[in-house]
Amino acid sequence: MRVLVLLGAPGAGKGTQAHVLARHLGLPRVATGDLFRAAARDGSPLGIAAQGYMERGELVPDEITVGMLLARLEVPDAERGAILDGFPRNRVQAEALDRALAERRAAVDAALLVDVPADELLRRLTGRWLCSAAGHTYHESAYPPRVAGICDIDGSALIQRDDDRPEIV
């Protein structure tokens, strides 16, 4: 099992780099934020619990985060490994990951830090917009839609995630 960890603040570019690595290495990209949002959309108990924390701009507690991440690593597409986007965020999560991987006779192969200045993070995060239908991503200055507020691909309205609003960031 091959496990790579990408670390850095929200908006640092971990997701962008994780997608490149995932394509190159043939491993799934696993981001806890995506897991939280999917679980919340599905209405699972863990997802609903995670959603409350995210809406308040708080970190989701370790027991929820670790549980979702380890469950995701059990999905068949992660059998050969995964690119972990933003996990672990602290020592408790890192130790839980190490224990779970050790049980599989595996370990983290590499951890990469994506470091970006705080003012640039704020600009990146508050400028992000998503297609409400399919999640296509836009940025108001780096990758704007042709028509403000409308997805170029499917014409759906663009929305801003709660955790990308300036008051939450």
mmCIF file of C-alpha atoms in Angstrom:
data_model
loop_
_atom_site.group_PDB
_atom_site.id
_atom_site.type_symbol
_atom_site.label_atom_id
_atom_site.label_comp_id
_atom_site.label_asym_id
_atom_site.label_seq_id
_atom_site.Cartn_x
_atom_site.Cartn_y
_atom_site.Cartn_z
ATOM 1 C CA MET A 1 0.000 0.000 0.000
ATOM 2 C CA ARG A 2 1.401 3.388 -1.014
ATOM 3 C CA VAL A 3 0.289 6.390 1.052
ATOM 4 C CA LEU A 4 1.319 9.972 0.372
ATOM 5 C CA VAL A 5 0.243 12.827 2.646
ATOM 6 C CA LEU A 6 -0.140 16.436 1.471
ATOM 7 C CA LEU A 7 -0.135 18.967 4.289
ATOM 8 C CA GLY A 8 -0.884 22.686 4.306
ATOM 9 C CA ALA A 9 -3.529 25.249 5.112
ATOM 10 C CA PRO A 10 -6.898 25.284 3.343
ATOM 11 C CA GLY A 11 -6.404 26.982 -0.019
ATOM 12 C CA ALA A 12 -2.677 26.174 -0.216
ATOM 13 C CA GLY A 13 -3.146 24.043 -3.328
ATOM 14 C CA LYS A 14 -3.086 20.568 -1.785
ATOM 15 C CA GLY A 15 -6.098 19.505 -3.827
ATOM 16 C CA THR A 16 -4.585 20.715 -7.086
ATOM 17 C CA GLN A 17 -1.338 18.870 -6.411
ATOM 18 C CA ALA A 18 -3.181 15.799 -5.124
ATOM 19 C CA HIS A 19 -5.124 15.529 -8.409
ATOM 20 C CA VAL A 20 -1.861 15.632 -10.394
ATOM 21 C CA LEU A 21 -0.246 12.995 -8.179
ATOM 22 C CA ALA A 22 -3.365 10.814 -8.212
ATOM 23 C CA ARG A 23 -3.428 10.767 -12.026
ATOM 24 C CA HIS A 24 0.306 10.132 -12.260
ATOM 25 C CA LEU A 25 0.376 7.373 -9.629
ATOM 26 C CA GLY A 26 -3.027 5.812 -10.312
ATOM 27 C CA LEU A 27 -4.130 6.268 -6.689
ATOM 28 C CA PRO A 28 -7.312 7.896 -5.399
ATOM 29 C CA ARG A 29 -7.180 11.371 -3.891
ATOM 30 C CA VAL A 30 -8.798 11.303 -0.447
ATOM 31 C CA ALA A 31 -9.697 14.655 1.111
ATOM 32 C CA THR A 32 -11.474 14.746 4.450
ATOM 33 C CA GLY A 33 -13.393 17.874 3.437
ATOM 34 C CA ASP A 34 -14.856 15.990 0.471
ATOM 35 C CA LEU A 35 -15.681 13.051 2.743
ATOM 36 C CA PHE A 36 -17.452 15.385 5.206
ATOM 37 C CA ARG A 37 -19.492 17.103 2.481
ATOM 38 C CA ALA A 38 -20.487 13.792 0.845
ATOM 39 C CA ALA A 39 -21.516 12.309 4.202
ATOM 40 C CA ALA A 40 -23.529 15.449 5.023
ATOM 41 C CA ARG A 41 -25.273 15.296 1.608
ATOM 42 C CA ASP A 42 -26.039 11.616 2.194
ATOM 43 C CA GLY A 43 -27.462 12.466 5.621
ATOM 44 C CA SER A 44 -25.288 10.005 7.539
ATOM 45 C CA PRO A 45 -25.024 10.615 11.294
ATOM 46 C CA LEU A 46 -21.296 11.349 11.029
ATOM 47 C CA GLY A 47 -21.951 13.641 8.075
ATOM 48 C CA ILE A 48 -24.602 15.622 9.902
ATOM 49 C CA ALA A 49 -22.306 15.966 12.912
ATOM 50 C CA ALA A 50 -19.412 17.104 10.695
ATOM 51 C CA GLN A 51 -21.621 19.619 8.871
ATOM 52 C CA GLY A 52 -22.411 21.499 12.068
ATOM 53 C CA TYR A 53 -18.722 22.006 12.815
ATOM 54 C CA MET A 54 -17.935 23.087 9.245
ATOM 55 C CA GLU A 55 -20.780 25.609 9.151
ATOM 56 C CA ARG A 56 -19.330 27.252 12.255
ATOM 57 C CA GLY A 57 -15.847 27.310 10.710
ATOM 58 C CA GLU A 58 -14.568 24.836 13.305
ATOM 59 C CA LEU A 59 -12.447 21.756 12.765
ATOM 60 C CA VAL A 60 -14.370 18.501 12.824
ATOM 61 C CA PRO A 61 -13.351 16.473 15.938
ATOM 62 C CA ASP A 62 -10.660 13.850 15.506
ATOM 63 C CA GLU A 63 -12.901 10.855 16.217
ATOM 64 C CA ILE A 64 -15.240 11.792 13.342
ATOM 65 C CA THR A 65 -12.392 12.719 10.984
ATOM 66 C CA VAL A 66 -10.343 9.585 11.644
ATOM 67 C CA GLY A 67 -13.393 7.340 11.394
ATOM 68 C CA MET A 68 -14.385 8.704 8.000
ATOM 69 C CA LEU A 69 -10.844 8.592 6.644
ATOM 70 C CA LEU A 70 -10.186 5.018 7.742
ATOM 71 C CA ALA A 71 -13.539 3.892 6.332
ATOM 72 C CA ARG A 72 -12.593 5.500 3.001
ATOM 73 C CA LEU A 73 -9.300 3.600 2.924
ATOM 74 C CA GLU A 74 -11.344 0.368 3.076
ATOM 75 C CA VAL A 75 -12.975 1.125 -0.305
ATOM 76 C CA PRO A 76 -11.524 -1.165 -3.018
ATOM 77 C CA ASP A 77 -10.060 1.669 -5.120
ATOM 78 C CA ALA A 78 -7.721 2.503 -2.197
ATOM 79 C CA GLU A 79 -6.418 -1.059 -1.903
ATOM 80 C CA ARG A 80 -3.067 -0.057 -3.470
ATOM 81 C CA GLY A 81 -2.913 3.202 -1.494
ATOM 82 C CA ALA A 82 -4.069 6.802 -1.615
ATOM 83 C CA ILE A 83 -3.045 10.434 -1.783
ATOM 84 C CA LEU A 84 -4.245 12.004 1.481
ATOM 85 C CA ASP A 85 -5.182 15.641 0.934
ATOM 86 C CA GLY A 86 -4.971 17.531 4.236
ATOM 87 C CA PHE A 87 -4.981 14.547 6.563
ATOM 88 C CA PRO A 88 -3.663 14.220 9.186
ATOM 89 C CA ARG A 89 -4.086 17.700 10.689
ATOM 90 C CA ASN A 90 -2.654 16.940 14.120
ATOM 91 C CA ARG A 91 -0.695 14.401 16.167
ATOM 92 C CA VAL A 92 -3.783 12.400 17.254
ATOM 93 C CA GLN A 93 -4.812 11.915 13.620
ATOM 94 C CA ALA A 94 -1.249 11.088 12.546
ATOM 95 C CA GLU A 95 -0.926 8.445 15.245
ATOM 96 C CA ALA A 96 -4.304 6.927 14.319
ATOM 97 C CA LEU A 97 -3.228 6.772 10.671
ATOM 98 C CA ASP A 98 0.113 5.181 11.591
ATOM 99 C CA ARG A 99 -1.655 2.527 13.714
ATOM 100 C CA ALA A 100 -4.190 1.732 10.977
ATOM 101 C CA LEU A 101 -1.477 1.470 8.329
ATOM 102 C CA ALA A 102 0.736 -0.657 10.592
ATOM 103 C CA GLU A 103 -2.152 -3.129 10.931
ATOM 104 C CA ARG A 104 -1.977 -3.460 7.141
ATOM 105 C CA ARG A 105 1.823 -3.740 7.219
ATOM 106 C CA ALA A 106 2.081 -0.337 5.540
ATOM 107 C CA ALA A 107 3.274 3.163 6.395
ATOM 108 C CA VAL A 108 3.178 6.681 5.013
ATOM 109 C CA ASP A 109 5.663 6.843 2.123
ATOM 110 C CA ALA A 110 6.070 10.627 2.100
ATOM 111 C CA ALA A 111 4.568 13.765 3.591
ATOM 112 C CA LEU A 112 4.752 16.976 1.570
ATOM 113 C CA LEU A 113 4.077 20.456 2.972
ATOM 114 C CA VAL A 114 2.498 23.034 0.646
ATOM 115 C CA ASP A 115 3.333 26.368 2.312
ATOM 116 C CA VAL A 116 1.576 29.587 1.200
ATOM 117 C CA PRO A 117 1.511 33.070 2.832
ATOM 118 C CA ALA A 118 -1.657 33.911 4.822
ATOM 119 C CA ASP A 119 -2.739 36.848 2.604
ATOM 120 C CA GLU A 120 -2.578 34.635 -0.486
ATOM 121 C CA LEU A 121 -4.606 31.929 1.283
ATOM 122 C CA LEU A 122 -7.326 34.467 2.081
ATOM 123 C CA ARG A 123 -7.452 35.630 -1.556
ATOM 124 C CA ARG A 124 -7.628 32.069 -2.837
ATOM 125 C CA LEU A 125 -10.302 30.870 -0.428
ATOM 126 C CA THR A 126 -12.684 33.813 -0.589
ATOM 127 C CA GLY A 127 -12.553 33.803 -4.392
ATOM 128 C CA ARG A 128 -13.569 30.135 -4.809
ATOM 129 C CA TRP A 129 -16.949 29.283 -6.340
ATOM 130 C CA LEU A 130 -18.514 25.907 -7.179
ATOM 131 C CA CYS A 131 -21.123 24.762 -9.666
ATOM 132 C CA SER A 132 -24.220 23.892 -7.634
ATOM 133 C CA ALA A 133 -25.040 20.909 -9.858
ATOM 134 C CA ALA A 134 -21.718 19.145 -10.400
ATOM 135 C CA GLY A 135 -19.070 20.914 -8.317
ATOM 136 C CA HIS A 136 -17.078 22.382 -11.223
ATOM 137 C CA THR A 137 -14.654 24.871 -9.683
ATOM 138 C CA TYR A 138 -14.044 28.528 -10.471
ATOM 139 C CA HIS A 139 -12.124 31.406 -8.954
ATOM 140 C CA GLU A 140 -13.226 34.992 -9.368
ATOM 141 C CA SER A 141 -9.764 36.160 -10.470
ATOM 142 C CA ALA A 142 -7.698 33.083 -11.375
ATOM 143 C CA TYR A 143 -10.376 31.107 -13.259
ATOM 144 C CA PRO A 144 -13.599 33.109 -13.571
ATOM 145 C CA PRO A 145 -16.703 31.816 -15.379
ATOM 146 C CA ARG A 146 -17.580 33.493 -18.697
ATOM 147 C CA VAL A 147 -20.810 34.797 -17.101
ATOM 148 C CA ALA A 148 -20.581 35.786 -13.434
ATOM 149 C CA GLY A 149 -22.450 33.356 -11.186
ATOM 150 C CA ILE A 150 -23.101 30.763 -13.932
ATOM 151 C CA CYS A 151 -21.221 27.514 -14.608
ATOM 152 C CA ASP A 152 -19.629 27.493 -18.081
ATOM 153 C CA ILE A 153 -20.135 23.740 -18.389
ATOM 154 C CA ASP A 154 -23.772 23.152 -17.437
ATOM 155 C CA GLY A 155 -25.324 26.584 -16.812
ATOM 156 C CA SER A 156 -25.990 25.908 -13.133
ATOM 157 C CA ALA A 157 -25.724 28.616 -10.508
ATOM 158 C CA LEU A 158 -22.359 29.019 -8.814
ATOM 159 C CA ILE A 159 -22.284 28.902 -5.037
ATOM 160 C CA GLN A 160 -19.682 29.634 -2.423
ATOM 161 C CA ARG A 161 -19.063 27.018 0.254
ATOM 162 C CA ASP A 162 -19.829 28.236 3.756
ATOM 163 C CA ASP A 163 -16.217 27.699 4.786
ATOM 164 C CA ASP A 164 -14.996 29.938 1.913
ATOM 165 C CA ARG A 165 -16.972 32.992 3.052
ATOM 166 C CA PRO A 166 -14.675 35.774 4.340
ATOM 167 C CA GLU A 167 -16.177 35.760 7.848
ATOM 168 C CA ILE A 168 -15.519 32.001 8.215
ATOM 169 C CA VAL A 169 -12.063 32.032 6.583
#
